[in-house]
Amino acid sequence: MHSDESGHTAISPRVSDLLRLRTGPVDLGAIATHVTPGFTGSGKTDAKTAMCHLGPRLADLQEQLYAEGRSGGRRSLLLVLQGMDTAGKEGTVNHVVGLVYPMGVLYHAFKRPTVEEREHHFLWRFKQRLPPPGIIGVFDCSHYEDVVVVRVHELVPAEVWSCRYGVINRFEGKLAASGTRIVKCFLHISKEEQKRRLLSRLDDPTKHWKYNPADVDERAYWDDYQQAYSDALEKCDTEAAPWHVVPADHKWYRNWAITMILIEQLEEMALTWPHGPEPGECTRGVGS
Amino acid sequence: MHSDESGHTAISPRVSDLLRLRTGPVDLGAIATHVTPGFTGSGKTDAKTAMCHLGPRLADLQEQLYAEGRSGGRRSLLLVLQGMDTAGKEGTVNHVVGLVYPMGVLYHAFKRPTVEEREHHFLWRFKQRLPPPGIIGVFDCSHYEDVVVVRVHELVPAEVWSCRYGVINRFEGKLAASGTRIVKCFLHISKEEQKRRLLSRLDDPTKHWKYNPADVDERAYWDDYQQAYSDALEKCDTEAAPWHVVPADHKWYRNWAITMILIEQLEEMALTWPHGPEPGECTRGVGS
């Protein structure tokens, strides 16, 4: 086996399959964070070269999806990004989502819900931001916060959050059935890597603003978060909306892997350029 | 004078000033569409090279604006794009807005208003999409449709749309006063260039889907649109929210010029990297 220009071996399995959550009980602590499944280059530099080839491919696929949406198609894609603080949700958005045309992307970072949002069903605010036909939606944090942070900080009773797994599965099932391909990625970093990243925000004056003392407070709940995420991934891994666990200690691998997953998922949709009207029908009227 | 790496003469006036609408009566028909004010390179290739240098500069400025927004600042920027069909609003979004991190951009393409939107004041739907602090908002079409397409197709009586210039000026004035820098660009193409672009959509199978017979119907109203735009630009050119007329027959010039305008406007905001907390205060707690 040797790698092609994408940094991926020609006959190896798809990254989507390699990183797909295994069935059975999930223990995130037992899943490696520094590995690079499917990548056969020698590191960061090779990954960057690979991205030069993958970027235009992803952009083409996205444009085809967009074209389909403008031509009466109903399909879309929703990328759901979850992970501990500093896991790289923002970096993924900037380096992966940034490869495609902004016109075809609907990005939303979900923060703590507002008073109005809290008055609605927990899924309400997410339903407001679903991608329309032809669009790649990106959820930077998502409805999974309602079974993770809400559980860790006991914001609602256990009997409330524990019902939500089923609610989420039904919601995602309906969404998939209506034409939205759901791509869920958990960005998986180690506790040591998080420490490095928090400290590096203090060393670099251009990163100081990213430093949020609240992140340090949250770090004390590391084990609770890992448990809550393990359960959420296990209980909400469905055929309609599978989870991928992306080892994310290496930022370059995280970017490459999510780009590959998006490309593979879009390729599976068998997109084509929609036909326009017949030329004879169209030039009529362009006139002078 | 000789050009630097940005494709711009070192001591020439700012592109923002060169393309700023002149005071007095506006006649778009008398403003050239194929010229390239401020660009001293020799054409497309030089412009692309220039963009390689301008992209990272724009991305840095945007990140500083984002950082400011995350650190309590209230400022934002709103790019308003208007122009005839095929003038290049989408191309601008893809090639200029695409230079910056998607995380810091709120893009919205305004289509024909929905039934719900029509039940509100005409500005309502635009107010829903204003950029929050730290964000670059992009209006692909905007509230100016309500004094242009609405006028051309007589969707409301003249006494209604003619009142809207003042309403728009007050709205934009308040918005600017609250910290949003408003950058309005009219992408100015010739009728011949529009014909070329409409026909090219038929020649290229990957562009067929962009071909919309309705665009051809709209072309019959070219003169009415030019008149409506001339009036809108003239009446809504204020200190708080000036208009720029960007000659857009050359796509490479359009992209370069709007990138330069954005850079100049952000530079004028004198952005800096916000200070983080004192290191001693922060490392406390990162712990193991």
Short mmCIF file of C-alpha atoms in Angstrom, two decimals, chain A residues 80-85 89 109-113 122-123 125-126 139-156 161 164-165 168 186 218 225 228-229 232 243:
data_model
loop_
_atom_site.label_atom_id
_atom_site.label_comp_id
_atom_site.label_asym_id
_atom_site.label_seq_id
_atom_site.Cartn_x
_atom_site.Cartn_y
_atom_site.Cartn_z
CA VAL A 80 -22.37 18.21 14.38
CA LEU A 81 -19.20 19.04 16.32
CA GLN A 82 -18.83 18.18 19.99
CA GLY A 83 -15.82 17.94 22.26
CA MET A 84 -14.28 19.14 25.49
CA ASP A 85 -13.09 22.77 25.73
CA LYS A 89 -14.41 22.81 17.25
CA ALA A 109 -22.17 28.30 17.50
CA PHE A 110 -24.64 27.39 20.20
CA LYS A 111 -23.94 29.11 23.50
CA ARG A 112 -25.76 28.92 26.78
CA PRO A 113 -29.48 29.14 25.91
CA PHE A 122 -34.75 21.79 24.37
CA LEU A 123 -34.64 20.95 20.65
CA ARG A 125 -33.32 26.33 19.12
CA PHE A 126 -31.57 23.65 17.10
CA PHE A 139 -23.47 22.95 14.67
CA ASP A 140 -20.59 24.10 16.85
CA CYS A 141 -21.97 22.52 20.01
CA SER A 142 -25.45 21.09 19.59
CA HIS A 143 -28.41 19.40 21.22
CA TYR A 144 -25.89 17.03 22.83
CA GLU A 145 -25.14 19.77 25.35
CA ASP A 146 -28.57 18.94 26.76
CA VAL A 147 -27.43 15.47 27.76
CA VAL A 148 -23.86 16.45 28.67
CA VAL A 149 -23.34 19.86 30.33
CA VAL A 150 -26.87 19.72 31.66
CA ARG A 151 -26.14 16.35 33.26
CA VAL A 152 -22.69 17.26 34.59
CA HIS A 153 -23.97 20.40 36.28
CA GLU A 154 -27.32 18.87 37.27
CA LEU A 155 -29.25 21.62 35.53
CA VAL A 156 -32.26 19.32 35.16
CA TRP A 161 -32.00 14.27 30.71
CA ARG A 164 -33.58 12.90 25.98
CA TYR A 165 -31.48 10.21 24.28
CA ILE A 168 -32.71 12.99 20.11
CA PHE A 186 -16.70 13.94 18.65
CA GLU A 218 -14.85 23.12 33.84
CA TYR A 225 -17.84 15.00 31.13
CA ALA A 228 -21.60 11.88 30.06
CA TYR A 229 -20.10 11.90 26.56
CA ALA A 232 -24.41 10.10 24.88
CA TRP A 243 -21.07 9.04 15.70
#
